[in-house]
Tab-separated table of C-alpha atoms in Angstrom:
chain	number	residue	atom	x	y	z
A	216	MET	CA	-75.707	70.994	35.100
A	217	SER	CA	-72.535	68.944	35.107
A	218	ARG	CA	-69.341	70.973	35.223
A	219	VAL	CA	-67.598	68.200	33.289
A	220	LEU	CA	-70.187	68.225	30.507
A	221	GLU	CA	-70.049	72.026	30.228
A	222	ALA	CA	-66.251	72.130	30.052
A	223	GLU	CA	-64.620	74.047	27.219
A	224	LEU	CA	-61.562	72.910	25.297
A	225	PRO	CA	-58.467	73.082	27.540
A	226	LYS	CA	-56.637	76.382	27.228
A	227	ARG	CA	-53.334	74.539	27.548
A	228	TRP	CA	-53.852	73.091	24.080
A	229	GLY	CA	-51.731	74.846	21.505
A	230	LEU	CA	-52.929	75.467	17.970
A	231	VAL	CA	-51.417	72.242	16.609
A	232	GLN	CA	-52.847	70.110	19.414
A	233	ARG	CA	-56.241	71.765	19.060
A	234	TRP	CA	-56.377	70.938	15.358
A	235	LYS	CA	-55.068	67.416	15.954
A	236	ASN	CA	-57.693	66.661	18.600
A	237	THR	CA	-60.408	68.219	16.468
A	238	LEU	CA	-59.474	65.934	13.588
A	239	ILE	CA	-59.545	62.937	15.946
A	240	TYR	CA	-62.974	63.965	17.208
A	241	VAL	CA	-64.337	64.381	13.684
A	242	PHE	CA	-62.846	61.033	12.652
A	243	VAL	CA	-64.403	59.228	15.639
A	244	ARG	CA	-67.827	60.720	14.972
A	245	LEU	CA	-67.581	59.989	11.246
A	246	ALA	CA	-66.414	56.417	11.860
A	247	ALA	CA	-69.268	55.826	14.318
A	248	TRP	CA	-71.793	57.259	11.853
A	249	THR	CA	-70.426	55.054	9.066
A	250	VAL	CA	-70.674	51.932	11.216
A	251	ARG	CA	-74.157	52.913	12.342
A	252	VAL	CA	-75.578	53.183	8.804
A	253	LEU	CA	-74.179	49.771	7.889
A	254	PRO	CA	-76.336	46.672	8.404
A	255	PHE	CA	-75.525	45.235	11.807
A	256	SER	CA	-73.960	42.037	10.469
A	257	VAL	CA	-71.700	44.069	8.181
A	258	ALA	CA	-70.838	46.486	10.994
A	259	ARG	CA	-69.875	43.665	13.338
A	260	ASN	CA	-67.686	42.073	10.670
A	261	ALA	CA	-66.079	45.469	10.069
A	262	GLY	CA	-65.367	45.724	13.788
A	263	ARG	CA	-63.813	42.287	13.754
A	264	LEU	CA	-61.653	43.269	10.786
A	265	LEU	CA	-60.390	46.347	12.621
A	266	GLY	CA	-59.727	44.138	15.623
A	267	ARG	CA	-57.627	41.818	13.476
A	268	LEU	CA	-55.591	44.733	12.132
A	269	ALA	CA	-55.166	46.527	15.466
A	270	PRO	CA	-52.305	44.376	16.878
A	271	TYR	CA	-50.166	45.240	13.862
A	272	VAL	CA	-50.877	48.969	14.161
A	273	ALA	CA	-50.987	49.427	17.937
A	274	VAL	CA	-47.727	47.563	18.490
A	275	ARG	CA	-46.955	49.201	21.826
A	276	ASP	CA	-50.399	48.290	23.164
A	277	ARG	CA	-49.998	44.726	21.920
A	278	HIS	CA	-46.680	44.390	23.728
A	279	ARG	CA	-48.203	45.782	26.932
A	280	ALA	CA	-51.028	43.267	26.715
A	281	GLU	CA	-48.578	40.416	26.164
A	282	ASP	CA	-46.452	41.574	29.115
A	283	ASN	CA	-49.516	41.686	31.376
A	284	LEU	CA	-50.599	38.249	30.213
A	285	ALA	CA	-47.140	36.914	31.033
A	286	LYS	CA	-47.493	38.287	34.574
A	287	ALA	CA	-50.961	36.818	35.024
A	288	PHE	CA	-50.330	33.475	33.315
A	289	PRO	CA	-46.631	32.607	33.738
A	290	GLU	CA	-47.497	28.953	33.128
A	291	LEU	CA	-48.528	29.709	29.526
A	292	THR	CA	-46.149	30.020	26.600
A	293	THR	CA	-45.197	33.220	24.789
A	294	GLY	CA	-47.253	31.951	21.880
A	295	ASP	CA	-50.292	31.644	24.149
A	296	HIS	CA	-49.824	35.217	25.377
A	297	ARG	CA	-49.595	36.450	21.793
A	298	ARG	CA	-52.697	34.494	20.760
A	299	ILE	CA	-54.809	35.774	23.673
A	300	SER	CA	-53.656	39.325	22.974
A	301	LYS	CA	-54.784	39.099	19.351
A	302	GLU	CA	-58.102	37.578	20.395
A	303	MET	CA	-58.563	40.486	22.814
A	304	PHE	CA	-58.185	43.039	20.006
A	305	LEU	CA	-60.666	41.064	17.922
A	306	HIS	CA	-63.103	41.101	20.839
A	307	LEU	CA	-62.699	44.865	21.374
A	308	GLY	CA	-63.330	45.598	17.705
A	309	THR	CA	-66.538	43.591	17.890
A	310	CYS	CA	-67.606	45.392	21.078
A	311	ALA	CA	-67.095	48.790	19.446
A	312	ALA	CA	-69.364	47.885	16.527
A	313	GLU	CA	-71.980	46.503	18.906
A	314	MET	CA	-72.084	49.668	20.992
A	315	VAL	CA	-72.692	51.847	17.944
A	316	HIS	CA	-75.752	49.645	17.311
A	317	ILE	CA	-76.727	49.511	21.002
A	318	GLU	CA	-80.427	50.046	20.274
A	319	ARG	CA	-80.608	46.584	18.655
A	320	PHE	CA	-79.771	45.042	22.027
A	321	ILE	CA	-82.181	47.290	23.892
A	322	ASN	CA	-85.190	46.731	21.616
A	323	GLY	CA	-84.659	42.976	21.538
A	324	ALA	CA	-83.490	42.617	17.941
A	325	GLU	CA	-80.435	40.707	19.169
A	326	LYS	CA	-82.429	38.753	21.786
A	327	VAL	CA	-80.066	39.591	24.634
A	328	GLU	CA	-81.884	40.133	27.903
A	329	LEU	CA	-81.738	39.354	31.582
A	330	THR	CA	-82.815	35.802	32.394
A	331	ASN	CA	-85.226	34.953	35.193
A	332	GLU	CA	-82.216	33.824	37.222
A	333	ASN	CA	-80.526	37.201	36.617
A	334	ARG	CA	-83.631	39.078	37.725
A	335	ALA	CA	-84.014	36.920	40.822
A	336	VAL	CA	-80.526	37.902	42.013
A	337	LEU	CA	-81.047	41.600	41.234
A	338	ASP	CA	-84.437	41.639	42.959
A	339	ALA	CA	-82.964	39.921	46.016
A	340	ALA	CA	-80.188	42.521	46.083
A	341	LEU	CA	-82.768	45.308	46.412
A	342	ALA	CA	-85.085	43.474	48.807
A	343	ALA	CA	-83.754	45.228	51.922
A	344	GLY	CA	-84.497	48.638	50.410
A	345	LYS	CA	-80.960	49.962	50.870
A	346	GLY	CA	-79.787	49.780	47.281
A	347	SER	CA	-77.032	47.606	45.893
A	348	VAL	CA	-73.485	48.045	44.627
A	349	ILE	CA	-72.802	46.096	41.430
A	350	VAL	CA	-69.112	45.338	40.940
A	351	SER	CA	-67.636	44.333	37.609
A	352	GLY	CA	-64.679	44.984	35.334
A	353	HIS	CA	-63.699	45.731	31.762
A	354	MET	CA	-64.593	42.279	30.505
A	355	GLY	CA	-67.036	41.040	27.914
A	356	ASN	CA	-69.036	43.950	26.528
A	357	TRP	CA	-69.093	45.782	29.864
A	358	GLU	CA	-70.818	48.830	28.349
A	359	LEU	CA	-73.681	46.600	27.248
A	360	LEU	CA	-74.072	45.116	30.738
A	361	ALA	CA	-75.171	48.380	32.363
A	362	GLN	CA	-77.419	49.264	29.428
A	363	LEU	CA	-79.249	45.946	29.664
A	364	ILE	CA	-79.802	46.376	33.401
A	365	ALA	CA	-81.282	49.838	32.778
A	366	ALA	CA	-83.402	48.559	29.884
A	367	ALA	CA	-84.849	45.878	32.182
A	368	GLY	CA	-86.364	48.628	34.318
A	369	TYR	CA	-83.787	48.909	37.083
A	370	SER	CA	-82.268	52.215	38.159
A	371	ILE	CA	-78.495	52.071	37.701
A	372	THR	CA	-75.888	54.778	38.174
A	373	GLY	CA	-72.291	54.493	37.016
A	374	VAL	CA	-69.141	56.539	37.570
A	375	ALA	CA	-66.900	57.460	34.647
A	376	LYS	CA	-63.667	59.355	34.106
A	377	PRO	CA	-63.891	62.276	31.640
A	378	LEU	CA	-62.034	61.816	28.368
A	379	TYR	CA	-59.215	64.124	27.345
A	380	ASP	CA	-61.498	65.985	24.913
A	381	PRO	CA	-64.698	67.491	26.412
A	382	ARG	CA	-66.446	67.004	23.065
A	383	LEU	CA	-65.832	63.265	23.229
A	384	THR	CA	-66.996	63.206	26.851
A	385	ARG	CA	-70.298	64.852	25.896
A	386	TRP	CA	-70.760	62.472	22.967
A	387	VAL	CA	-70.082	59.413	25.125
A	388	HIS	CA	-72.448	60.754	27.790
A	389	ARG	CA	-75.295	61.102	25.308
A	390	HIS	CA	-74.646	57.598	24.022
A	391	ARG	CA	-74.465	55.984	27.468
A	392	SER	CA	-77.448	57.790	28.963
A	393	ALA	CA	-79.797	57.395	25.978
A	394	PHE	CA	-81.446	54.283	27.418
A	395	GLY	CA	-81.629	55.143	31.107
A	396	HIS	CA	-78.080	54.523	32.357
A	397	ASN	CA	-77.303	57.435	34.695
A	398	ILE	CA	-73.673	58.601	34.535
A	399	VAL	CA	-71.815	60.538	37.233
A	400	TRP	CA	-68.529	62.037	36.051
A	401	ARG	CA	-65.439	62.155	38.218
A	402	GLY	CA	-64.448	65.766	38.778
A	403	ASP	CA	-68.009	67.004	39.059
A	404	ASP	CA	-69.245	68.636	42.243
A	405	GLY	CA	-71.126	66.363	44.605
A	406	VAL	CA	-70.058	63.005	43.164
A	407	ALA	CA	-70.184	61.279	46.561
A	408	ARG	CA	-73.614	62.783	47.214
A	409	GLU	CA	-74.913	61.355	43.932
A	410	LEU	CA	-73.608	57.898	44.788
A	411	PHE	CA	-75.279	57.871	48.191
A	412	ARG	CA	-78.461	59.229	46.608
A	413	ALA	CA	-78.541	56.351	44.113
A	414	LEU	CA	-78.397	53.836	46.956
A	415	LYS	CA	-80.895	55.754	49.080
A	416	LYS	CA	-83.395	55.495	46.210
A	417	ASN	CA	-82.898	51.701	46.338
A	418	GLY	CA	-81.148	51.676	42.998
A	419	PHE	CA	-78.023	50.005	41.688
A	420	LEU	CA	-74.616	51.645	41.714
A	421	GLY	CA	-72.320	50.089	39.107
A	422	LEU	CA	-68.575	50.341	39.742
A	423	LEU	CA	-65.561	48.815	37.989
A	424	ILE	CA	-62.606	47.781	40.150
A	425	ASP	CA	-60.091	46.315	37.708
A	426	GLN	CA	-57.872	49.349	37.067
A	427	ASP	CA	-55.298	51.210	39.153
A	428	THR	CA	-56.770	54.714	39.130
A	429	LYS	CA	-56.245	57.781	41.295
A	430	VAL	CA	-58.914	56.850	43.819
A	431	GLN	CA	-58.807	55.509	47.359
A	432	GLY	CA	-58.008	51.833	47.377
A	433	ALA	CA	-56.187	48.922	48.924
A	434	PHE	CA	-53.475	46.556	47.780
A	435	VAL	CA	-55.074	43.143	47.376
A	436	PRO	CA	-54.035	40.051	45.406
A	437	PHE	CA	-54.880	39.951	41.716
A	438	PHE	CA	-53.427	37.053	39.739
A	439	ASN	CA	-51.063	36.358	42.659
A	440	ARG	CA	-49.634	39.897	42.566
A	441	PRO	CA	-50.454	42.936	44.713
A	442	ALA	CA	-52.722	45.307	42.801
A	443	HIS	CA	-54.019	48.661	43.994
A	444	THR	CA	-57.786	48.193	43.821
A	445	PRO	CA	-60.575	50.760	44.341
A	446	SER	CA	-62.158	50.208	47.739
A	447	ALA	CA	-65.192	52.476	47.208
A	448	PRO	CA	-67.583	49.594	46.385
A	449	ALA	CA	-66.756	47.781	49.612
A	450	SER	CA	-66.763	50.991	51.633
A	451	LEU	CA	-70.137	52.159	50.314
A	452	ALA	CA	-71.752	48.768	50.852
A	453	LEU	CA	-70.482	48.342	54.402
A	454	LYS	CA	-71.211	51.925	55.468
A	455	THR	CA	-74.741	52.072	54.040
A	456	GLY	CA	-75.901	48.489	54.441
A	457	ALA	CA	-76.339	48.146	50.688
A	458	SER	CA	-75.976	44.666	49.269
A	459	ILE	CA	-73.106	43.926	46.924
A	460	VAL	CA	-73.345	41.969	43.675
A	461	GLY	CA	-70.632	40.560	41.454
A	462	ALA	CA	-71.577	40.945	37.780
A	463	ARG	CA	-70.074	39.657	34.569
A	464	ILE	CA	-70.989	39.489	30.912
A	465	TRP	CA	-69.243	37.366	28.318
A	466	ARG	CA	-69.541	36.503	24.676
A	467	GLU	CA	-70.398	33.059	23.323
A	468	GLY	CA	-70.237	33.271	19.549
A	469	ARG	CA	-72.759	35.933	18.554
A	470	ASP	CA	-74.586	35.729	21.873
A	471	HIS	CA	-73.952	37.362	25.247
A	472	ARG	CA	-74.428	35.745	28.632
A	473	MET	CA	-74.740	37.467	32.019
A	474	PHE	CA	-74.182	36.222	35.536
A	475	PHE	CA	-74.907	37.957	38.851
A	476	GLU	CA	-74.028	36.764	42.334
A	477	LEU	CA	-74.741	38.228	45.762
A	478	ILE	CA	-71.478	38.574	47.680
A	479	GLU	CA	-71.597	38.003	51.427
A	480	PRO	CA	-69.787	40.832	53.280
A	481	PRO	CA	-67.252	39.859	55.952
A	482	SER	CA	-68.144	40.188	59.617
A	483	GLY	CA	-66.091	41.867	62.330
A	484	ASP	CA	-65.749	45.067	64.343
A	485	ASP	CA	-62.902	46.762	62.460
A	486	LEU	CA	-64.479	48.601	59.518
A	487	GLU	CA	-61.200	49.220	57.679
A	488	GLN	CA	-60.263	45.549	57.883
A	489	ARG	CA	-63.705	44.570	56.602
A	490	ILE	CA	-63.392	47.007	53.685
A	491	GLU	CA	-60.020	45.559	52.712
A	492	ALA	CA	-61.254	41.973	53.104
A	493	LEU	CA	-64.321	42.642	50.958
A	494	THR	CA	-62.177	44.398	48.341
A	495	ALA	CA	-59.947	41.312	48.207
A	496	THR	CA	-63.003	39.060	47.837
A	497	LEU	CA	-64.345	41.151	44.959
A	498	SER	CA	-60.951	41.216	43.252
A	499	LEU	CA	-60.717	37.428	43.463
A	500	TRP	CA	-64.282	37.055	42.164
A	501	LEU	CA	-63.364	39.131	39.137
A	502	GLU	CA	-60.074	37.301	38.632
A	503	ASN	CA	-61.870	33.962	38.473
A	504	ALA	CA	-64.206	35.348	35.812
A	505	ILE	CA	-61.261	36.644	33.772
A	506	ARG	CA	-59.474	33.305	33.984
A	507	GLU	CA	-62.446	31.665	32.294
A	508	TYR	CA	-62.399	34.036	29.297
A	509	PRO	CA	-59.014	35.826	29.359
A	510	GLU	CA	-59.376	37.069	25.780
A	511	GLN	CA	-62.430	39.097	26.845
A	512	TRP	CA	-60.639	41.253	29.423
A	513	VAL	CA	-58.791	44.463	28.526
A	514	TRP	CA	-55.121	43.651	29.134
A	515	LEU	CA	-53.982	47.090	27.960
A	516	HIS	CA	-53.991	48.717	31.400
A	517	ASP	CA	-50.897	48.637	33.628
A	518	ARG	CA	-52.750	46.818	36.398
A	519	TRP	CA	-49.736	46.353	38.666
A	520	ARG	CA	-48.279	49.838	38.162
A	521	ARG	CA	-48.130	50.681	41.860
A	522	GLN	CA	-46.716	48.275	44.387
A	523	PRO	CA	-46.878	48.290	48.200
A	524	ASP	CA	-43.862	48.830	50.379
A	525	SER	CA	-42.237	45.848	52.055
A	526	THR	CA	-44.340	46.153	55.231
A	527	ASP	CA	-47.644	46.026	53.364
A	528	LEU	CA	-46.341	43.293	51.083
A	529	ARG	CA	-45.596	40.960	53.998
A	530	ALA	CA	-49.201	41.318	55.166
A	531	LEU	CA	-50.642	40.174	51.840
A	532	ASP	CA	-51.647	36.586	51.166
A	533	LEU	CA	-50.869	36.330	47.463
A	534	ASN	CA	-51.806	32.688	47.086
A	535	THR	CA	-55.217	33.395	45.589
A	536	LYS	CA	-55.643	29.822	44.406
A	537	THR	CA	-56.037	28.660	47.988
A	538	ARG	CA	-58.834	31.209	48.468
A	539	ALA	CA	-60.704	30.485	45.253
């Protein structure tokens, strides 16, 4: 059994914090239940309404999003940054309502499924029998992407960071795994073993690389700035011989579209250099997808929080446009 999923409430919580977090947990569960009993069209409109209100409530988050947009798109105006930020909140509100009604997407009520072209890429990725690493980011309805792959009959394992409240972690786990998406939680024993096992069974391993987290990584260009990027996808693929696939999902009106692409790994004798080069390629692939629909990426994370020292910085080619 997962140590993360069996965790008790942190002992460091005082009485006030315990009650506060309990109220938050109850509110989240109650809000999700309320949205779930609503007709889907009403629920989605409710999510959009919350998304419209969010920028005026979460002011600090809105400012962070606008600051990040200014870093990524210096050629745009302040008004453009503000508009994209508001559209992002609207998108996230819609995504939240959709995930509460996830079964509608799985059973076909919303007519969202993998196309023949999607399946052809995924089948080709598994053809060698060594599994495949799917790389994506927090764009479109990224939670839906993994669920749809699992619902199509593919084995897919993802890695997630536990939430601050173990009760929320358990609730999210039940929700994510209900339709066949296998979740491995950071902090559990044997995480690396589970990842290798997923590939050994010729399954997919889904990893997100668009946040600066406390994992091994490399500084590679992202929107013409150095960004510390997880290198595990590249490392796993190159060390095991697994194929690597870039994946994206985006919204077009009420519909969702998916795109998968096999990424060719770099050649060479130096494994570390190949890992860094492949990480840079994957980061650029994701950046190009974000540029197409910037309002559908989560700009709330401090993506450029850590920066390399001057020696590493001189070695980086930040002109991503010439490599696109």
